[in-house]
Amino acid sequence: MQSVHEITLPLKVIVGHGVIDKVSEIIPPLARKVGIITGELTYELSGRRVEEALAPERKVVVWKAPNAIVDTAEEIARRAREERVEAVIGVGGGKAIDVAKYVAKESGSLMISIPTTPSHDGIASPFASLKGTGRPTSIYTKTPYGVIADVEVIAKAPRRLIMAGFGDLVGKLVAVKDWALAHRLRGEYYGEYAAQLALMSAKHVLKYHELIASGSVEGVRILVEALVSSGVAMCIAGSSRPASGSEHLFSHALDIVAPGRALHGEQVALGTIMMLYLHGDSSWRRVRRILKKVGLPTNAYEIGIEPEKITEALTIAHTIRPERYTILGEKGLTREAAYRLAEETGVI
C-alpha cells in the first residue's frame, strides 16, 4: 500500500536582479517580528541589506551562526522562541539556510530562504544538513515559505561554490535511478513526477554547462532555477529521494574518512561518475567530460583526496543510510570491487 505524505511547497519564489530588496513584500503583513540568521561575512555582504529593507516596518533580530552544528541551531531556536519571532530568514550559503530551516521548525515560524551562493539544492527544500545529529545525512525541517534568489548577488559568489551547485545537481541522474531501483526491488514508494522534475534539473544544467561555467548572471540564473526545481521535487516526494542517492552516500562517506577536503557538490559530482558506471549507464563518460570541461574535479588528485580514501569511502557508503536502498546494495562493495570501479572510471 502506498505511504501517505504531505506535500508542502514554497508559496513564493522570486528570482531576478535586485530582488533581495523585495524581502518585505514576501513576508506576510502579520509577521511583525523577524529573525535573520546569517554569517559574519555574509551579514556584511547581504545580511545588513536585508535587515535595512525590513527595519522600517518590522522589528528585526540578527543572529550570526558560526557553523551548522545542531547545538548552535538549538541555541538560536531557543532565542527565537524567547523573542517570539514570527518569521526566520536564512541569508547566506547552505549553513545559514540549514540553521534557519531548523530554527523555523523549532520556533513555529515562517522560513524565508535568501541564498547568496548556489552551492546546494537546499534553497527550496525542507531538508537541512546539520552536524552533531549522530548521522551525516539531512534531517526533515521545514519547507521555506518563500525564496528570494538575487542573481546579481549570487553571481558574485566564488566560482568554486557556483560549480559545486552544478555538481550537486548532476547527482540527480543517479539519485532517480537509485529511487526507481528501490521501487522495483523493495516496493518503496516512487513518485514519477518528482523523479522527472529532479531529472530535468540535472539535464537542464548539463545542456547549459558552458553558460553556467562562464559565471555570467544568465548562467547563474539557470543554475539557481534548477536548484529550486530540485528542492521542489523533494517537497513533492516528501523525502530527499529524488535528489540524493548512492552518489550522496559516497560524499557523506568521504566526509567521514577525509573530512574538510572538498565541497559537497564536488564530492557528489565525483560519486556521480562512478555510480552511473555501476548502473551500467554509458552516459558516465559524457558526464565526466562535461564535469572536466567546467572545471569540477574528476579524479582523486584533483579533489585533493588520496586514492585509498576514495576506495575506503566506496566500501562504507552503503552503511551511511542502510534504510535507503541504492545500487550499492545491502552489503556494499568489497575493497577490490571499489578499487576496480574507481580505476575503470578514471577516478584513481
Short mmCIF file of C-alpha atoms in Angstrom, two decimals:
data_model
loop_
_atom_site.label_atom_id
_atom_site.label_comp_id
_atom_site.label_asym_id
_atom_site.label_seq_id
_atom_site.Cartn_x
_atom_site.Cartn_y
_atom_site.Cartn_z
CA MET A 1 0.00 0.00 0.00
CA GLN A 2 1.36 3.42 -0.93
CA SER A 3 2.50 5.50 2.02
CA VAL A 4 0.87 8.88 2.59
CA HIS A 5 2.94 12.01 2.67
CA GLU A 6 2.09 15.68 2.89
CA ILE A 7 3.24 17.97 0.07
CA THR A 8 4.19 21.45 1.24
CA LEU A 9 5.61 23.76 -1.42
CA PRO A 10 7.20 27.21 -1.19
CA LEU A 11 4.43 29.78 -1.62
CA LYS A 12 6.55 32.43 -3.32
CA VAL A 13 9.79 32.25 -5.29
CA ILE A 14 11.36 35.45 -6.59
CA VAL A 15 14.36 35.22 -8.92
CA GLY A 16 15.98 38.23 -10.57
CA HIS A 17 18.15 41.33 -10.29
CA GLY A 18 17.92 43.39 -7.09
CA VAL A 19 15.12 41.23 -5.68
CA ILE A 20 16.84 40.97 -2.30
CA ASP A 21 15.35 44.39 -1.54
CA LYS A 22 11.84 42.93 -2.02
CA VAL A 23 12.11 40.83 1.13
CA SER A 24 9.44 42.87 2.91
CA GLU A 25 6.95 42.02 0.17
CA ILE A 26 7.33 38.26 0.60
CA ILE A 27 6.69 38.19 4.36
CA PRO A 28 3.01 38.23 5.41
CA PRO A 29 1.96 41.58 6.98
CA LEU A 30 1.05 39.87 10.26
CA ALA A 31 4.65 38.73 10.80
CA ARG A 32 5.89 41.82 12.63
CA LYS A 33 8.93 40.32 14.34
CA VAL A 34 11.65 38.78 12.17
CA GLY A 35 14.86 36.91 12.94
CA ILE A 36 17.71 36.91 10.43
CA ILE A 37 20.23 34.07 10.54
CA THR A 38 23.44 34.73 8.66
CA GLY A 39 27.24 34.57 8.99
CA GLU A 40 29.80 37.24 9.88
CA LEU A 41 30.95 37.85 6.32
CA THR A 42 27.54 37.24 4.77
CA TYR A 43 25.99 39.82 7.08
CA GLU A 44 28.32 42.49 5.71
CA LEU A 45 27.71 41.39 2.11
CA SER A 46 23.94 40.86 2.17
CA GLY A 47 22.52 40.40 5.68
CA ARG A 48 22.69 44.07 6.59
CA ARG A 49 20.92 44.93 3.35
CA VAL A 50 18.09 42.55 4.25
CA GLU A 51 17.91 43.99 7.77
CA GLU A 52 17.69 47.54 6.44
CA ALA A 53 14.99 46.56 3.96
CA LEU A 54 12.87 45.20 6.83
CA ALA A 55 13.72 47.59 9.67
CA PRO A 56 11.32 50.44 8.83
CA GLU A 57 8.24 48.20 9.14
CA ARG A 58 9.26 45.35 11.42
CA LYS A 59 11.33 44.59 14.48
CA VAL A 60 14.42 42.67 13.36
CA VAL A 61 16.74 40.44 15.39
CA VAL A 62 20.02 39.22 13.83
CA TRP A 63 21.82 36.02 14.81
CA LYS A 64 25.17 35.12 13.29
CA ALA A 65 25.61 31.37 13.13
CA PRO A 66 29.33 30.42 13.12
CA ASN A 67 28.54 26.86 12.00
CA ALA A 68 25.77 24.41 11.13
CA ILE A 69 26.03 22.33 14.29
CA VAL A 70 22.76 21.21 15.88
CA ASP A 71 23.76 22.78 19.25
CA THR A 72 24.15 26.16 17.55
CA ALA A 73 20.79 25.75 15.82
CA GLU A 74 19.09 24.78 19.08
CA GLU A 75 20.52 27.79 20.92
CA ILE A 76 19.28 30.17 18.21
CA ALA A 77 15.91 28.39 18.23
CA ARG A 78 15.68 28.98 21.99
CA ARG A 79 16.33 32.70 21.47
CA ALA A 80 13.82 32.79 18.62
CA ARG A 81 11.14 31.38 20.92
CA GLU A 82 12.04 33.88 23.63
CA GLU A 83 11.87 36.75 21.15
CA ARG A 84 8.60 35.34 19.74
CA VAL A 85 9.76 35.82 16.15
CA GLU A 86 7.13 35.08 13.53
CA ALA A 87 9.44 34.69 10.55
CA VAL A 88 13.01 33.41 10.24
CA ILE A 89 15.18 34.43 7.30
CA GLY A 90 18.29 32.50 6.30
CA VAL A 91 20.73 34.75 4.43
CA GLY A 92 23.87 33.06 3.12
CA GLY A 93 25.09 29.69 1.94
CA GLY A 94 23.99 26.24 2.96
CA LYS A 95 24.93 26.61 6.64
CA ALA A 96 22.85 29.73 7.32
CA ILE A 97 19.85 28.44 5.38
CA ASP A 98 20.00 24.99 7.03
CA VAL A 99 20.17 26.53 10.52
CA ALA A 100 17.31 28.88 9.63
CA LYS A 101 15.12 25.97 8.49
CA TYR A 102 15.77 24.16 11.76
CA VAL A 103 15.09 27.28 13.83
CA ALA A 104 11.87 27.97 11.93
CA LYS A 105 10.64 24.46 12.63
CA GLU A 106 11.54 24.58 16.33
CA SER A 107 10.06 28.06 16.86
CA GLY A 108 6.95 27.55 14.75
CA SER A 109 7.91 30.43 12.45
CA LEU A 110 7.71 31.00 8.72
CA MET A 111 11.01 30.42 6.92
CA ILE A 112 12.37 32.61 4.13
CA SER A 113 15.39 31.42 2.15
CA ILE A 114 17.75 34.05 0.71
CA PRO A 115 20.76 32.25 -0.81
CA THR A 116 23.95 34.17 -1.55
CA THR A 117 25.67 31.17 -3.15
CA PRO A 118 24.26 28.43 -5.41
CA SER A 119 26.37 25.63 -3.94
CA HIS A 120 23.50 23.38 -2.82
CA ASP A 121 19.92 22.37 -3.63
CA GLY A 122 18.60 23.07 -0.14
CA ILE A 123 17.43 26.53 -1.23
CA ALA A 124 13.80 25.44 -1.53
CA SER A 125 13.77 22.02 0.14
CA PRO A 126 12.59 21.12 3.67
CA PHE A 127 15.81 19.23 4.45
CA ALA A 128 18.80 20.53 6.42
CA SER A 129 22.29 19.14 6.91
CA LEU A 130 23.34 19.77 10.49
CA LYS A 131 26.37 18.27 12.17
CA GLY A 132 26.07 16.75 15.63
CA THR A 133 22.90 14.77 14.91
CA GLY A 134 24.78 11.48 15.08
CA ARG A 135 24.45 10.85 11.34
CA PRO A 136 25.98 12.66 8.35
CA THR A 137 22.70 12.89 6.47
CA SER A 138 19.97 15.51 6.16
CA ILE A 139 17.03 15.87 8.54
CA TYR A 140 13.48 16.97 7.79
CA THR A 141 12.86 20.51 9.00
CA LYS A 142 10.57 22.99 7.29
CA THR A 143 9.77 23.91 3.71
CA PRO A 144 10.65 27.57 3.05
CA TYR A 145 7.56 29.77 2.84
CA GLY A 146 9.40 31.87 0.30
CA VAL A 147 12.66 32.01 -1.65
CA ILE A 148 14.42 35.17 -2.80
CA ALA A 149 17.26 34.48 -5.21
CA ASP A 150 19.02 37.66 -6.26
CA VAL A 151 21.11 36.57 -9.24
CA GLU A 152 23.14 39.78 -9.05
CA VAL A 153 24.27 38.83 -5.54
CA ILE A 154 24.69 35.11 -6.25
CA ALA A 155 26.79 35.72 -9.39
CA LYS A 156 29.43 37.35 -7.14
CA ALA A 157 29.93 34.11 -5.20
CA PRO A 158 33.28 32.34 -5.65
CA ARG A 159 33.31 30.31 -8.87
CA ARG A 160 34.09 27.14 -6.94
CA LEU A 161 30.82 27.46 -5.00
CA ILE A 162 28.86 28.06 -8.19
CA MET A 163 30.31 24.94 -9.77
CA ALA A 164 29.65 22.93 -6.59
CA GLY A 165 25.96 23.64 -7.14
CA PHE A 166 26.34 22.32 -10.68
CA GLY A 167 27.95 19.15 -9.29
CA ASP A 168 25.17 18.65 -6.75
CA LEU A 169 22.54 18.89 -9.49
CA VAL A 170 24.27 16.42 -11.81
CA GLY A 171 23.94 13.87 -9.00
CA LYS A 172 20.18 13.68 -9.63
CA LEU A 173 20.99 11.46 -12.64
CA VAL A 174 21.99 8.77 -10.14
CA ALA A 175 19.51 9.58 -7.36
CA VAL A 176 16.50 8.98 -9.61
CA LYS A 177 17.95 5.66 -10.84
CA ASP A 178 18.52 4.53 -7.25
CA TRP A 179 14.99 5.54 -6.28
CA ALA A 180 13.49 3.60 -9.18
CA LEU A 181 15.67 0.60 -8.26
CA ALA A 182 14.42 0.66 -4.66
CA HIS A 183 10.87 0.80 -6.01
CA ARG A 184 11.38 -2.24 -8.24
CA LEU A 185 13.28 -4.36 -5.74
CA ARG A 186 11.82 -3.19 -2.41
CA GLY A 187 8.41 -1.83 -3.28
CA GLU A 188 9.40 1.59 -1.98
CA TYR A 189 7.13 4.48 -2.93
CA TYR A 190 8.28 6.10 -6.16
CA GLY A 191 6.85 9.35 -7.48
CA GLU A 192 7.31 9.65 -11.23
CA TYR A 193 6.54 13.38 -11.30
CA ALA A 194 9.06 14.24 -8.56
CA ALA A 195 11.63 11.98 -10.21
CA GLN A 196 11.22 13.60 -13.61
CA LEU A 197 11.39 17.09 -12.08
CA ALA A 198 14.72 16.26 -10.41
CA LEU A 199 15.99 14.62 -13.59
CA MET A 200 15.03 17.66 -15.63
CA SER A 201 17.05 19.87 -13.27
CA ALA A 202 20.18 17.80 -13.93
CA LYS A 203 19.65 17.61 -17.69
CA HIS A 204 18.95 21.34 -17.87
CA VAL A 205 22.27 22.36 -16.29
CA LEU A 206 24.16 19.83 -18.41
CA LYS A 207 22.61 21.38 -21.51
CA TYR A 208 23.69 24.87 -20.47
CA HIS A 209 27.00 23.90 -18.85
CA GLU A 210 29.06 26.37 -20.90
CA LEU A 211 26.85 29.30 -19.96
CA ILE A 212 26.90 28.32 -16.27
CA ALA A 213 30.66 27.80 -16.30
CA SER A 214 31.13 31.28 -17.77
CA GLY A 215 29.96 32.75 -14.47
CA SER A 216 27.53 35.09 -16.23
CA VAL A 217 24.40 36.30 -14.48
CA GLU A 218 22.34 34.47 -17.10
CA GLY A 219 24.16 31.21 -16.38
CA VAL A 220 23.76 31.66 -12.63
CA ARG A 221 20.04 32.22 -13.10
CA ILE A 222 19.73 28.91 -14.98
CA LEU A 223 21.62 27.16 -12.16
CA VAL A 224 19.54 28.76 -9.40
CA GLU A 225 16.23 27.92 -11.08
CA ALA A 226 17.36 24.30 -11.46
CA LEU A 227 18.36 24.18 -7.77
CA VAL A 228 14.93 25.49 -6.78
CA SER A 229 13.31 22.91 -9.06
CA SER A 230 15.29 20.12 -7.40
CA GLY A 231 14.21 21.39 -3.98
CA VAL A 232 10.58 21.39 -5.10
CA ALA A 233 11.00 17.79 -6.30
CA MET A 234 11.94 16.84 -2.73
CA CYS A 235 8.90 18.70 -1.39
CA ILE A 236 6.64 16.75 -3.75
CA ALA A 237 8.27 13.41 -2.94
CA GLY A 238 8.12 14.04 0.79
CA SER A 239 11.73 12.87 1.02
CA SER A 240 15.16 13.63 -0.40
CA ARG A 241 14.92 10.51 -2.60
CA PRO A 242 14.75 12.30 -6.00
CA ALA A 243 17.83 14.35 -5.14
CA SER A 244 20.01 12.04 -3.07
CA GLY A 245 21.16 8.51 -3.80
CA SER A 246 24.38 6.49 -3.81
CA GLU A 247 26.34 9.50 -5.10
CA HIS A 248 25.38 11.37 -1.90
CA LEU A 249 26.16 8.34 0.27
CA PHE A 250 29.65 8.35 -1.26
CA SER A 251 30.01 12.06 -0.44
CA HIS A 252 28.87 11.50 3.15
CA ALA A 253 31.37 8.63 3.43
CA LEU A 254 34.14 10.95 2.23
CA ASP A 255 33.13 13.39 4.96
CA ILE A 256 33.92 10.62 7.44
CA VAL A 257 37.20 9.29 6.01
CA ALA A 258 38.56 12.57 4.60
CA PRO A 259 36.67 15.45 6.25
CA GLY A 260 37.02 19.03 5.07
CA ARG A 261 38.96 18.27 1.89
CA ALA A 262 36.37 19.15 -0.74
CA LEU A 263 32.97 20.76 -1.17
CA HIS A 264 29.83 18.63 -1.01
CA GLY A 265 28.92 19.31 -4.64
CA GLU A 266 32.43 18.39 -5.81
CA GLN A 267 32.24 15.06 -3.98
CA VAL A 268 28.76 14.35 -5.33
CA ALA A 269 29.99 15.02 -8.88
CA LEU A 270 32.80 12.52 -8.42
CA GLY A 271 30.38 9.98 -6.98
CA THR A 272 28.02 10.51 -9.90
CA ILE A 273 30.64 9.34 -12.41
CA MET A 274 31.19 6.09 -10.52
CA MET A 275 27.57 5.37 -9.65
CA LEU A 276 26.39 5.89 -13.24
CA TYR A 277 29.03 3.31 -14.22
CA LEU A 278 27.68 0.90 -11.59
CA HIS A 279 24.18 1.35 -13.01
CA GLY A 280 25.53 0.37 -16.41
CA ASP A 281 24.72 3.82 -17.78
CA SER A 282 27.16 4.68 -20.58
CA SER A 283 26.47 8.40 -20.10
CA TRP A 284 29.10 8.42 -17.32
CA ARG A 285 31.75 9.25 -19.91
CA ARG A 286 29.81 12.25 -21.22
CA VAL A 287 29.10 13.43 -17.67
CA ARG A 288 32.78 13.09 -16.75
CA ARG A 289 33.76 15.01 -19.89
CA ILE A 290 31.39 17.90 -19.05
CA LEU A 291 32.46 17.98 -15.40
CA LYS A 292 36.09 18.21 -16.51
CA LYS A 293 35.22 20.91 -19.04
CA VAL A 294 33.56 23.14 -16.44
CA GLY A 295 36.43 22.69 -14.00
CA LEU A 296 34.98 20.26 -11.49
CA PRO A 297 37.32 17.54 -10.15
CA THR A 298 37.00 14.18 -11.88
CA ASN A 299 39.74 12.25 -10.06
CA ALA A 300 41.28 11.82 -6.63
CA TYR A 301 44.24 14.09 -7.39
CA GLU A 302 42.05 17.00 -8.49
CA ILE A 303 39.76 16.72 -5.48
CA GLY A 304 42.72 16.51 -3.10
CA ILE A 305 41.84 13.15 -1.58
CA GLU A 306 44.13 10.11 -1.52
CA PRO A 307 43.10 7.19 -3.77
CA GLU A 308 42.93 4.86 -0.77
CA LYS A 309 40.42 7.21 0.88
CA ILE A 310 38.25 7.10 -2.25
CA THR A 311 38.31 3.31 -2.09
CA GLU A 312 37.52 3.29 1.63
CA ALA A 313 34.60 5.68 1.16
CA LEU A 314 33.16 3.43 -1.54
CA THR A 315 33.30 0.40 0.77
CA ILE A 316 31.42 2.11 3.65
CA ALA A 317 28.97 4.27 1.65
CA HIS A 318 26.17 1.69 1.90
CA THR A 319 26.34 1.84 5.73
CA ILE A 320 25.67 5.58 5.92
CA ARG A 321 21.94 5.22 5.46
CA PRO A 322 21.14 1.48 5.48
CA GLU A 323 17.38 2.06 5.12
CA ARG A 324 17.96 3.77 1.76
CA TYR A 325 18.44 1.10 -0.88
CA THR A 326 20.72 2.07 -3.79
CA ILE A 327 22.85 0.45 -6.48
CA LEU A 328 25.40 -0.25 -3.71
CA GLY A 329 23.06 -2.91 -2.31
CA GLU A 330 22.87 -4.10 1.28
CA LYS A 331 26.43 -5.40 1.52
CA GLY A 332 28.15 -2.66 -0.43
CA LEU A 333 31.36 -3.04 -2.41
CA THR A 334 34.39 -5.10 -1.47
CA ARG A 335 37.69 -3.24 -1.41
CA GLU A 336 38.71 -4.95 -4.64
CA ALA A 337 35.44 -4.02 -6.38
CA ALA A 338 35.69 -0.45 -5.10
CA TYR A 339 39.26 -0.08 -6.36
CA ARG A 340 38.31 -1.52 -9.74
CA LEU A 341 35.31 0.84 -10.02
CA ALA A 342 37.40 3.92 -9.22
CA GLU A 343 40.17 2.78 -11.56
CA GLU A 344 37.91 1.97 -14.52
CA THR A 345 36.17 5.36 -14.29
CA GLY A 346 39.50 7.20 -14.05
CA VAL A 347 38.81 8.45 -10.53
CA ILE A 348 42.06 6.87 -9.32
#
